Short mmCIF file of C-alpha atoms in Angstrom, two decimals:
data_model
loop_
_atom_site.label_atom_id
_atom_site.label_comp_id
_atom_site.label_asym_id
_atom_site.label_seq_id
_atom_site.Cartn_x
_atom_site.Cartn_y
_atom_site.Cartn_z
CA UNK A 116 0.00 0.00 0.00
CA UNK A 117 0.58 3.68 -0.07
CA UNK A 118 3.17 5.35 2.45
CA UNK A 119 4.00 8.66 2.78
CA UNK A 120 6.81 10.73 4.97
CA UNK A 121 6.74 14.36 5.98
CA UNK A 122 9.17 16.41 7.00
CA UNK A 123 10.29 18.20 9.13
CA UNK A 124 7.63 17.54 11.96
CA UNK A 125 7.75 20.69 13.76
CA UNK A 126 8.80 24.05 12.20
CA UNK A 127 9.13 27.61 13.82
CA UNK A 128 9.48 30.77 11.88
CA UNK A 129 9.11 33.69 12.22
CA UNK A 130 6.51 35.92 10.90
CA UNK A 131 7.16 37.15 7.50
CA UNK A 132 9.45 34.55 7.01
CA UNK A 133 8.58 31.40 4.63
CA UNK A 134 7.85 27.67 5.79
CA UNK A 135 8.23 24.50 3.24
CA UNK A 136 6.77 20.97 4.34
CA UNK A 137 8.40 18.32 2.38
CA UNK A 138 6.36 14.98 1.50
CA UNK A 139 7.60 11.68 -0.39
CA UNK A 140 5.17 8.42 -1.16
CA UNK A 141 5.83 5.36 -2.53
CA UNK A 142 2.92 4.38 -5.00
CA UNK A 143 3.54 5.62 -8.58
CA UNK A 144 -0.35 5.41 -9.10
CA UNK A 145 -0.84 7.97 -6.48
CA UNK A 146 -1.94 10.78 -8.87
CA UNK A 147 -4.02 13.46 -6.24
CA UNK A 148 -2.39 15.09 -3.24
CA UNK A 149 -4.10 16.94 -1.25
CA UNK A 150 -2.75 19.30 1.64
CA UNK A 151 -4.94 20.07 4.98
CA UNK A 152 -4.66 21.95 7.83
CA UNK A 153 -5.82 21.03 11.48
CA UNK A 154 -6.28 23.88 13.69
CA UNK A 155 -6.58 22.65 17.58
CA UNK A 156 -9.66 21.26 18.31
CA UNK A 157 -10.76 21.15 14.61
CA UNK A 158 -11.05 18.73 11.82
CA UNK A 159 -8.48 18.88 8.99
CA UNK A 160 -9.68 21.27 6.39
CA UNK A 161 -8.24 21.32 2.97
CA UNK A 162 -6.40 24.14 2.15
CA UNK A 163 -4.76 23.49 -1.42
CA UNK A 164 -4.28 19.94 -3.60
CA UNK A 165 -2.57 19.00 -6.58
CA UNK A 166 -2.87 16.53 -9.81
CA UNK A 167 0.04 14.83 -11.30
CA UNK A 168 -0.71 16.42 -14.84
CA UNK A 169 0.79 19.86 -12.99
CA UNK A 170 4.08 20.44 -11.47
CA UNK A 171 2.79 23.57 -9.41
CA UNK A 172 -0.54 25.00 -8.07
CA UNK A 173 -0.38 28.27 -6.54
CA UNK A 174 -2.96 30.14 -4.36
CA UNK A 175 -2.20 33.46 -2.71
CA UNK A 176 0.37 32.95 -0.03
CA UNK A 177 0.44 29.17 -0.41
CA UNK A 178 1.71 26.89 -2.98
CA UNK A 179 2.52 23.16 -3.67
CA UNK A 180 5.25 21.65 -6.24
CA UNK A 181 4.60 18.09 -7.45
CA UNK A 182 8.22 16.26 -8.45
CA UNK A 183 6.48 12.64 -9.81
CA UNK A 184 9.84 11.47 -10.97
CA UNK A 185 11.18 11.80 -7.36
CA UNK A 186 7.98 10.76 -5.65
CA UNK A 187 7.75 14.12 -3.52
CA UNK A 188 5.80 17.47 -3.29
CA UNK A 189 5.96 20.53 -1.43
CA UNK A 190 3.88 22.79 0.36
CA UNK A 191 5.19 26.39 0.22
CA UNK A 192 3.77 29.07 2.74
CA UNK A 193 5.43 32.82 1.98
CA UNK A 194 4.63 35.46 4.22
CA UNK A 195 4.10 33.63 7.35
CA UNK A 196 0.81 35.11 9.52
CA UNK A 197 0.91 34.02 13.26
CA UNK A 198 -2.91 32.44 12.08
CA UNK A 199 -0.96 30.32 10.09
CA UNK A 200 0.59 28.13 12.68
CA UNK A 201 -1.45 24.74 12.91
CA UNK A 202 -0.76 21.14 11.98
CA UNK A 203 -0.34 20.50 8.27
CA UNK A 204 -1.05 17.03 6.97
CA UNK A 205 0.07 15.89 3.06
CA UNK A 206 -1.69 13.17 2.17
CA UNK A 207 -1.68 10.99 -1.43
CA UNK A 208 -4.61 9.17 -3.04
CA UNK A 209 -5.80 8.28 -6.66
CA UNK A 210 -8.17 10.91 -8.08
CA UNK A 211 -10.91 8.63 -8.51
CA UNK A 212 -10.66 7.83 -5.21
CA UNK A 213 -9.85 10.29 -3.27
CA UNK A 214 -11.46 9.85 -0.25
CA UNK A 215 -9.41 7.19 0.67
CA UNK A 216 -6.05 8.77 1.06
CA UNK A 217 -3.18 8.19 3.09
CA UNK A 218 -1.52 10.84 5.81
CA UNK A 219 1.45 11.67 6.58
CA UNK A 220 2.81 12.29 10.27
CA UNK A 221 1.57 16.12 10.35
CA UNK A 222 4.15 19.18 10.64
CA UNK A 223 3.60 21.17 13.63
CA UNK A 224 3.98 24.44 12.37
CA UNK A 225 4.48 27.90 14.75
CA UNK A 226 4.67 31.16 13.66
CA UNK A 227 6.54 33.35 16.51
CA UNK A 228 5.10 37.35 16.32
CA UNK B 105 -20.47 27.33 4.07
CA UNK B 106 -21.93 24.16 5.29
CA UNK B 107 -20.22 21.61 7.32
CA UNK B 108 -20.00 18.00 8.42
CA UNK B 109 -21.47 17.99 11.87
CA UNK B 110 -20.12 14.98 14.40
CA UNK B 111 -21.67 14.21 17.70
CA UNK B 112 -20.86 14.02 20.50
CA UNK B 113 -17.39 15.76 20.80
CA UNK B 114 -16.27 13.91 23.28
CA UNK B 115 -17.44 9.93 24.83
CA UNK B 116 -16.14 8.52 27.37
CA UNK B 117 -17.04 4.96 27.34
CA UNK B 118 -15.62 1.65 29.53
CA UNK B 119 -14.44 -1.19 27.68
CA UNK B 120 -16.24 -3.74 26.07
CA UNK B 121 -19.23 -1.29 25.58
CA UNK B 122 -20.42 -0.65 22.52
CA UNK B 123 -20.68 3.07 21.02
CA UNK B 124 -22.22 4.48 17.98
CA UNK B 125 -20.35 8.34 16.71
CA UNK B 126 -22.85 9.89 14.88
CA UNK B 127 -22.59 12.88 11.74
CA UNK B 128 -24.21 14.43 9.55
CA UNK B 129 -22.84 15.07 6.41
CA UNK B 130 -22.65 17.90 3.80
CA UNK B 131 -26.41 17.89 2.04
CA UNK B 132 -26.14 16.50 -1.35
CA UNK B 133 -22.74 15.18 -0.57
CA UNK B 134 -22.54 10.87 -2.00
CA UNK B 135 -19.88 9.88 -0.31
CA UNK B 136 -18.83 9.35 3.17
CA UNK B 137 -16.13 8.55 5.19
CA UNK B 138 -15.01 7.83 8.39
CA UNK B 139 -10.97 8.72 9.48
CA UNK B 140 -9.74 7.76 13.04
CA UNK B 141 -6.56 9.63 14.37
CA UNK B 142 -4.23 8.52 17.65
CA UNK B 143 -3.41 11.31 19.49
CA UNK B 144 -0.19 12.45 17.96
CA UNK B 145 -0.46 10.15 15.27
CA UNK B 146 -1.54 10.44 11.72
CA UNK B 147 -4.72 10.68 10.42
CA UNK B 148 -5.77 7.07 8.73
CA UNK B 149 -8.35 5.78 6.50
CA UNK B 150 -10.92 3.24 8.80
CA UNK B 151 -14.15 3.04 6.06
CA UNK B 152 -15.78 4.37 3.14
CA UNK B 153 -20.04 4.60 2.31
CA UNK B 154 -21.39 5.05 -0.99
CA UNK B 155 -24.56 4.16 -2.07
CA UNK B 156 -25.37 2.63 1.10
CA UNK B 157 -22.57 0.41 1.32
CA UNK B 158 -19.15 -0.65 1.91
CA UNK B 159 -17.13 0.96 -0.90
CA UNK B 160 -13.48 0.07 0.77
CA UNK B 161 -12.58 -0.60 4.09
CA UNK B 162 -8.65 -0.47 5.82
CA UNK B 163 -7.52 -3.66 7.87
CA UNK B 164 -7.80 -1.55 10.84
CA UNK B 165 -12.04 -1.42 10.22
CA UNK B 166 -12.43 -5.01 11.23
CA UNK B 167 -16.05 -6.87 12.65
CA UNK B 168 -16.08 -4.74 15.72
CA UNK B 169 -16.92 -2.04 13.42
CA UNK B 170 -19.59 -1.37 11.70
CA UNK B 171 -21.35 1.84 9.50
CA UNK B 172 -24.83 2.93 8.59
CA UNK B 173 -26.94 5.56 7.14
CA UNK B 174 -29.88 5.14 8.74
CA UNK B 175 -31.44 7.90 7.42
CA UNK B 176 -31.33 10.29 4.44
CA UNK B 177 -29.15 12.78 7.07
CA UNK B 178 -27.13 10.48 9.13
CA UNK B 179 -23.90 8.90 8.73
CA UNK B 180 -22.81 6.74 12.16
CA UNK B 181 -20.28 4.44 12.80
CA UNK B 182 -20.58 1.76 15.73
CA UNK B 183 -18.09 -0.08 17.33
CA UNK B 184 -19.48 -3.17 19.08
CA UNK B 185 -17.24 -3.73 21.96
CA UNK B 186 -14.78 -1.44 22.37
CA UNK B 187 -11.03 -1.77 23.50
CA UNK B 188 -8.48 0.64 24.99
CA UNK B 189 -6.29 0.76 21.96
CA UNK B 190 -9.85 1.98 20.02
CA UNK B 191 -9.14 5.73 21.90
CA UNK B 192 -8.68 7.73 18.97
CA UNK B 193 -10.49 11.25 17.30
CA UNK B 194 -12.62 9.92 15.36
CA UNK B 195 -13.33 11.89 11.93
CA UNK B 196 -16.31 11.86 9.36
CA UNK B 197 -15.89 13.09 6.13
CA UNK B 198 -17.63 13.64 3.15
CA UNK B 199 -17.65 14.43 -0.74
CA UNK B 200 -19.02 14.31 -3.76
CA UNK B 201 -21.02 17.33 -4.27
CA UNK B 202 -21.22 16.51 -7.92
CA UNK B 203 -21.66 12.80 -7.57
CA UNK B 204 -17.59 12.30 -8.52
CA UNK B 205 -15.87 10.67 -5.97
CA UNK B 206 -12.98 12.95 -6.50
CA UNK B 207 -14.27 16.27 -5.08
CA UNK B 208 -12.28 17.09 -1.90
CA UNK B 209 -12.89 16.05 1.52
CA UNK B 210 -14.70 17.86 3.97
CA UNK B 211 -14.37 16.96 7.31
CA UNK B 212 -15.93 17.28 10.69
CA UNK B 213 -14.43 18.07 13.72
CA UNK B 214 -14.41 14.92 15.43
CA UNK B 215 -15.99 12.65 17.91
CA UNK B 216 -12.59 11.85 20.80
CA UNK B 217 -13.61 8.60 22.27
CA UNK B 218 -11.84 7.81 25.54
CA UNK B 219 -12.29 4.06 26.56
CA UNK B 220 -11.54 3.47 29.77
#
C-alpha cells in the first residue's frame, strides 16, 4: 500500500518569514495530493491539492510543487501570519478515489510574532 | 459554508461497551467517510459509504466495526465492543457534491472517544 513521509515535523518561523513541508510516497499510481490543515480542536480542512498532470498549483500565499519522478511534493507558505501556525497534513490518493487517502505524520507548524 | 457535523465531541465509554459516533454530512454530498486519528499520530483511513454500502474498508475497520446511514441525514459508525487501543479522534468526512468521488474532503471536527 501507499506510504508517505513528511518532514520536518515541527517548524518555527518567524513571521514574515517562509515555511516548506516536504512529502515523499511510494505508489507511482498515487496521482491526487491533497494538503490540509488542522487547527486545535478542529477537523483537517483542505487548504490546497494538486494533480500529477501539474508540477505547481499556486494560491495566494500558499503553494505546492509536485516532483512525480522523485515521488515528492511541497507545500510552500510565503509570508508567514501568526494564524498560520497549525498542523499540516500531506496526504496521497488516486483521483478517482480520493477519499481514501493516506496521511502523513503532520508538521507542527508555529509562527513566533 | 456548510459543514459536516459529528456528535458528541467527546465519549467517554468503559471497555467492552459498545458506542455508535454519529454525523451528519454535507447535504447533497454521496460519499462518506469515516478517518480515526491517535493522538499524535496520523490521520488514517478506517471506512468508506457510498450508495449505502461498503465501498473500501482499511484492515484496521475489522467486525467490531460497523457503519450505517440510517437515514437520508445520518452517517454513524458503531463499534461493538470497544477496547483501549480503540481511543482515537474519530473523523467523518464527506464528498461528492457533484456525484464524482474525486471532489475534496470535507471533514468534521471529530468525535474523541476515551475508553476506559
Amino acid at each position: 500500500g501507499e506510504n508517505v513521509e513528511q518532514h520536518p515535523s515541527t517548524l518555527s518561523v518567524q513571521e514574515g518569514d517562509s515555511a516548506v513541508i516536504k512529502c515523499t510516497y511510494s505508489d507511482s499510481a498515487s496521482n491526487y495530493f491533497p494538503w490540509y490543515k488542522q487547527e486545535l480542536g478542529k477537523g483537517p480542512q483542505l487548504i490546497i491539492d494538486i494533480r500529477s498532470n501539474v508540477g505547481e498549483k499556486k494560491d495566494q500565499r500558499i503553494a505546492v510543487t509536485l516532483n512525480k519522478t522523485a515521488k515528492h511534493f511541497s507545500l510552500h507558505i510565503t509570508e508567514t501570519q501568526p494564524e498560520d501556525s497549525a498542523v499540516y497534513f500531506c496526504a496521497a490518493s488516486i483521483f478517482t478515489n480520493a477519499g481514501k487517502s493516506t496521511f502523513g505524520d503532520g508538521t507542527t507548524l508555529t509562527v513566533k510574532p | 459554508e456548510p459543514e459536516v457535523t459529528q456528535t458528541p465531541s467527546h465519549q467517554v465509554t468503559q471497555m467492552g461497551q459498545e458506542v455508535i459516533l454519529r454525523c451528519v454530512p454535507i447535504s447533497n454530498h454521496l460519499y462518506f467517510y469515516w478517518y480515526r486519528q491517535i493522538l499524535g499520530q496520523k490521520v488514517e483511513f478506517l471506512v468508506s459509504f457510498y450508495n449505502n454500502e461498503i465501498s473500501e474498508k482499511s484492515e484496521i475497520f475489522d467486525d467490531q466495526f460497523s457503519v450505517e446511514r440510517p437515514d437520508g441525514s445520518n452517517f454513524t459508525l458503531k463499534i461493538r465492543s470497544t477496547k483501549l487501543e480503540d481511543s482515537a479522534m474519530y473523523f467523518c468526512a464527506s464528498s461528492g457534491r457533484t456525484g464524482f468521488a474525486n471532489s475534496p474532503l470535507h471533514f468534521g471536527n471529530g468525535t474523541r472517544l476515551t475508553v476506559t
